[in-house]
């Protein structure tokens, strides 16, 4: 018995095949549009550092420069190239996440260990900037099954921001706790904060709040990468903030990753 013929005749099957192919093309097209959007934004972001490098190159051609000025221009070029480099690697990471091409490998681990390790890694950098990092957490282990490296990437990113958007004498507090079937952590700073109007947008790609744009280097991709990683794990990432008072980022993750 030909099962196919019980339900469809040959012509119907052809129509279904065509419809399925059209649906696949539509999905592919929308993916291509999204990718084109992302590339447009990237090109736009590349323009600023490239324009700075060009300006500095012209200035360097002047013959009346002191050694100090030359040194400063060279440093500025190095800074702008670092920014280009950061943009390129963040962009690659982001587009891989968007395309769903990053492989996730879930293992069981204690969130407290991951947080302690991340704090230890970033403490020298924080201390150099005159900022302290303290951690508080539950006494019992906070086990979860998730991609440890990816969660660490989120923690390091949030800690780096808490240090960067802060000032000498500032402090960063890390908290971790369990709530039913999920574990959470928060990273709180008493730094520059985020204006209310910018707050709903900080997880969007390339978005940078108005109070920091000139003074602090960055790509505006870090939080969108964090958001995507947490989303893929079935968790949530939220922020509370007040200008000149500080920001708190809170991440909640299911104990068992829902893929
Ligand atoms: P980047 O730091 O490279 O600009 P992110 O995606 O990590 O990009 O952050 C997006 C924006 O959110 C930042 O540009 C900044 O305006 C704001 N932001 C993130 N973390 C903090 C923080 N801890 N304190 C103040 N502003 C922050």
mmCIF file of N, CA, C and O in Angstrom, residues 107-116 135-148 151 155 174-186 250-257:
data_model
loop_
_atom_site.group_PDB
_atom_site.id
_atom_site.type_symbol
_atom_site.label_atom_id
_atom_site.label_comp_id
_atom_site.label_asym_id
_atom_site.label_seq_id
_atom_site.Cartn_x
_atom_site.Cartn_y
_atom_site.Cartn_z
ATOM 1 N N UNK A 107 27.276 21.137 30.847
ATOM 2 C CA UNK A 107 27.801 20.272 31.917
ATOM 3 C C UNK A 107 27.259 20.806 33.243
ATOM 4 O O UNK A 107 26.801 21.947 33.310
ATOM 5 N N UNK A 108 27.350 19.982 34.296
ATOM 6 C CA UNK A 108 26.888 20.448 35.608
ATOM 7 C C UNK A 108 28.053 21.144 36.321
ATOM 8 O O UNK A 108 29.175 20.637 36.311
ATOM 9 N N UNK A 109 27.820 22.308 36.887
ATOM 10 C CA UNK A 109 28.875 23.001 37.637
ATOM 11 C C UNK A 109 28.252 23.878 38.720
ATOM 12 O O UNK A 109 27.047 24.170 38.675
ATOM 13 N N UNK A 110 29.111 24.288 39.665
ATOM 14 C CA UNK A 110 28.663 25.145 40.765
ATOM 15 C C UNK A 110 28.862 26.614 40.367
ATOM 16 O O UNK A 110 29.999 27.045 40.159
ATOM 17 N N UNK A 111 27.758 27.329 40.276
ATOM 18 C CA UNK A 111 27.823 28.732 39.864
ATOM 19 C C UNK A 111 28.744 29.551 40.770
ATOM 20 O O UNK A 111 29.420 30.476 40.322
ATOM 21 N N UNK A 112 28.809 29.163 42.068
ATOM 22 C CA UNK A 112 29.660 29.924 43.007
ATOM 23 C C UNK A 112 31.118 29.867 42.579
ATOM 24 O O UNK A 112 31.842 30.857 42.676
ATOM 25 N N UNK A 113 31.568 28.669 42.103
ATOM 26 C CA UNK A 113 32.970 28.540 41.678
ATOM 27 C C UNK A 113 33.259 29.422 40.470
ATOM 28 O O UNK A 113 34.288 30.100 40.416
ATOM 29 N N UNK A 114 32.313 29.399 39.533
ATOM 30 C CA UNK A 114 32.502 30.190 38.312
ATOM 31 C C UNK A 114 32.602 31.685 38.655
ATOM 32 O O UNK A 114 33.457 32.400 38.143
ATOM 33 N N UNK A 115 31.742 32.139 39.578
ATOM 34 C CA UNK A 115 31.757 33.562 39.962
ATOM 35 C C UNK A 115 33.047 33.908 40.706
ATOM 36 O O UNK A 115 33.670 34.941 40.438
ATOM 37 N N UNK A 116 33.456 33.015 41.628
ATOM 38 C CA UNK A 116 34.685 33.262 42.397
ATOM 39 C C UNK A 116 35.886 33.376 41.458
ATOM 40 O O UNK A 116 36.703 34.290 41.572
ATOM 41 N N UNK A 135 32.320 39.432 46.833
ATOM 42 C CA UNK A 135 31.309 38.449 46.447
ATOM 43 C C UNK A 135 30.578 37.902 47.666
ATOM 44 O O UNK A 135 31.195 37.615 48.692
ATOM 45 N N UNK A 136 29.270 37.790 47.568
ATOM 46 C CA UNK A 136 28.438 37.188 48.619
ATOM 47 C C UNK A 136 27.638 36.084 47.955
ATOM 48 O O UNK A 136 27.115 36.274 46.861
ATOM 49 N N UNK A 137 27.563 34.924 48.616
ATOM 50 C CA UNK A 137 26.697 33.908 48.006
ATOM 51 C C UNK A 137 26.214 32.922 49.060
ATOM 52 O O UNK A 137 26.733 32.884 50.177
ATOM 53 N N UNK A 138 25.245 32.127 48.664
ATOM 54 C CA UNK A 138 24.687 31.114 49.558
ATOM 55 C C UNK A 138 25.798 30.167 50.024
ATOM 56 O O UNK A 138 26.819 30.025 49.348
ATOM 57 N N UNK A 139 25.619 29.528 51.205
ATOM 58 C CA UNK A 139 26.629 28.593 51.704
ATOM 59 C C UNK A 139 26.634 27.300 50.903
ATOM 60 O O UNK A 139 27.666 26.673 50.736
ATOM 61 N N UNK A 140 25.454 26.886 50.444
ATOM 62 C CA UNK A 140 25.397 25.608 49.728
ATOM 63 C C UNK A 140 25.722 25.812 48.238
ATOM 64 O O UNK A 140 25.553 26.918 47.726
ATOM 65 N N UNK A 141 26.183 24.738 47.559
ATOM 66 C CA UNK A 141 26.521 24.859 46.137
ATOM 67 C C UNK A 141 25.310 25.288 45.305
ATOM 68 O O UNK A 141 24.172 24.996 45.681
ATOM 69 N N UNK A 142 25.574 26.004 44.231
ATOM 70 C CA UNK A 142 24.488 26.426 43.336
ATOM 71 C C UNK A 142 24.697 25.733 41.993
ATOM 72 O O UNK A 142 25.209 26.321 41.044
ATOM 73 N N UNK A 143 24.340 24.437 41.968
ATOM 74 C CA UNK A 143 24.586 23.664 40.749
ATOM 75 C C UNK A 143 23.594 23.988 39.653
ATOM 76 O O UNK A 143 22.416 24.217 39.913
ATOM 77 N N UNK A 144 24.113 24.032 38.426
ATOM 78 C CA UNK A 144 23.225 24.115 37.262
ATOM 79 C C UNK A 144 23.876 23.371 36.114
ATOM 80 O O UNK A 144 25.090 23.117 36.142
ATOM 81 N N UNK A 145 23.068 22.989 35.134
ATOM 82 C CA UNK A 145 23.593 22.339 33.937
ATOM 83 C C UNK A 145 23.473 23.332 32.797
ATOM 84 O O UNK A 145 22.372 23.732 32.423
ATOM 85 N N UNK A 146 24.624 23.777 32.290
ATOM 86 C CA UNK A 146 24.632 24.806 31.254
ATOM 87 C C UNK A 146 26.002 24.800 30.586
ATOM 88 O O UNK A 146 26.879 24.029 30.982
ATOM 89 N N UNK A 147 26.198 25.668 29.599
ATOM 90 C CA UNK A 147 27.508 25.781 28.963
ATOM 91 C C UNK A 147 28.378 26.703 29.828
ATOM 92 O O UNK A 147 28.218 27.924 29.817
ATOM 93 N N UNK A 148 29.290 26.090 30.558
ATOM 94 C CA UNK A 148 30.068 26.826 31.558
ATOM 95 C C UNK A 148 30.878 27.977 30.929
ATOM 96 O O UNK A 148 30.922 29.080 31.475
ATOM 97 N N UNK A 151 28.592 30.876 30.020
ATOM 98 C CA UNK A 151 28.101 31.613 31.195
ATOM 99 C C UNK A 151 29.248 32.448 31.769
ATOM 100 O O UNK A 151 29.066 33.597 32.182
ATOM 101 N N UNK A 155 29.508 36.486 32.631
ATOM 102 C CA UNK A 155 29.941 37.034 33.929
ATOM 103 C C UNK A 155 31.110 38.005 33.718
ATOM 104 O O UNK A 155 31.116 39.128 34.246
ATOM 105 N N UNK A 174 29.049 41.174 43.932
ATOM 106 C CA UNK A 174 28.517 40.023 43.202
ATOM 107 C C UNK A 174 27.712 39.178 44.184
ATOM 108 O O UNK A 174 28.202 38.852 45.270
ATOM 109 N N UNK A 175 26.494 38.854 43.815
ATOM 110 C CA UNK A 175 25.613 38.046 44.664
ATOM 111 C C UNK A 175 25.142 36.825 43.885
ATOM 112 O O UNK A 175 24.968 36.913 42.671
ATOM 113 N N UNK A 176 24.904 35.718 44.605
ATOM 114 C CA UNK A 176 24.360 34.536 43.921
ATOM 115 C C UNK A 176 23.403 33.829 44.856
ATOM 116 O O UNK A 176 23.663 33.753 46.062
ATOM 117 N N UNK A 177 22.313 33.314 44.325
ATOM 118 C CA UNK A 177 21.324 32.646 45.158
ATOM 119 C C UNK A 177 20.497 31.653 44.336
ATOM 120 O O UNK A 177 20.562 31.651 43.109
ATOM 121 N N UNK A 178 19.732 30.828 45.060
ATOM 122 C CA UNK A 178 18.886 29.828 44.396
ATOM 123 C C UNK A 178 17.437 30.177 44.675
ATOM 124 O O UNK A 178 17.116 30.659 45.758
ATOM 125 N N UNK A 179 16.589 29.942 43.678
ATOM 126 C CA UNK A 179 15.179 30.227 43.864
ATOM 127 C C UNK A 179 14.386 29.143 43.139
ATOM 128 O O UNK A 179 14.241 29.207 41.917
ATOM 129 N N UNK A 180 13.930 28.130 43.846
ATOM 130 C CA UNK A 180 13.184 27.026 43.225
ATOM 131 C C UNK A 180 14.035 26.299 42.201
ATOM 132 O O UNK A 180 15.121 25.823 42.516
ATOM 133 N N UNK A 181 13.537 26.283 40.948
ATOM 134 C CA UNK A 181 14.228 25.562 39.878
ATOM 135 C C UNK A 181 15.229 26.431 39.129
ATOM 136 O O UNK A 181 15.664 26.090 38.034
ATOM 137 N N UNK A 182 15.565 27.590 39.694
ATOM 138 C CA UNK A 182 16.538 28.417 38.988
ATOM 139 C C UNK A 182 17.595 28.955 39.942
ATOM 140 O O UNK A 182 17.398 29.011 41.164
ATOM 141 N N UNK A 183 18.744 29.306 39.358
ATOM 142 C CA UNK A 183 19.796 29.976 40.131
ATOM 143 C C UNK A 183 19.995 31.359 39.514
ATOM 144 O O UNK A 183 19.755 31.543 38.322
ATOM 145 N N UNK A 184 20.400 32.307 40.363
ATOM 146 C CA UNK A 184 20.551 33.676 39.878
ATOM 147 C C UNK A 184 21.853 34.266 40.376
ATOM 148 O O UNK A 184 22.392 33.832 41.386
ATOM 149 N N UNK A 185 22.327 35.275 39.646
ATOM 150 C CA UNK A 185 23.422 36.084 40.186
ATOM 151 C C UNK A 185 23.194 37.531 39.759
ATOM 152 O O UNK A 185 22.513 37.806 38.770
ATOM 153 N N UNK A 186 23.734 38.437 40.573
ATOM 154 C CA UNK A 186 23.636 39.839 40.190
ATOM 155 C C UNK A 186 25.012 40.481 40.310
ATOM 156 O O UNK A 186 25.832 40.057 41.131
ATOM 157 N N UNK A 250 21.039 41.521 36.609
ATOM 158 C CA UNK A 250 20.648 40.261 37.255
ATOM 159 C C UNK A 250 20.380 39.196 36.199
ATOM 160 O O UNK A 250 19.659 39.453 35.229
ATOM 161 N N UNK A 251 20.982 38.028 36.415
ATOM 162 C CA UNK A 251 20.793 36.911 35.478
ATOM 163 C C UNK A 251 20.116 35.766 36.220
ATOM 164 O O UNK A 251 20.533 35.405 37.313
ATOM 165 N N UNK A 252 19.055 35.235 35.630
ATOM 166 C CA UNK A 252 18.384 34.073 36.213
ATOM 167 C C UNK A 252 18.455 32.931 35.211
ATOM 168 O O UNK A 252 18.159 33.125 34.021
ATOM 169 N N UNK A 253 18.893 31.759 35.671
ATOM 170 C CA UNK A 253 19.055 30.611 34.766
ATOM 171 C C UNK A 253 18.338 29.390 35.309
ATOM 172 O O UNK A 253 18.406 29.124 36.519
ATOM 173 N N UNK A 254 17.670 28.628 34.443
ATOM 174 C CA UNK A 254 17.066 27.385 34.940
ATOM 175 C C UNK A 254 18.177 26.416 35.368
ATOM 176 O O UNK A 254 19.245 26.394 34.749
ATOM 177 N N UNK A 255 17.923 25.650 36.425
ATOM 178 C CA UNK A 255 18.927 24.708 36.912
ATOM 179 C C UNK A 255 19.301 23.719 35.804
ATOM 180 O O UNK A 255 20.450 23.331 35.659
ATOM 181 N N UNK A 256 18.285 23.325 35.006
ATOM 182 C CA UNK A 256 18.551 22.465 33.852
ATOM 183 C C UNK A 256 18.243 23.228 32.591
ATOM 184 O O UNK A 256 17.115 23.676 32.402
ATOM 185 N N UNK A 257 19.275 23.383 31.763
ATOM 186 C CA UNK A 257 19.119 24.193 30.552
ATOM 187 C C UNK A 257 18.013 23.625 29.664
ATOM 188 O O UNK A 257 17.906 22.419 29.453
#
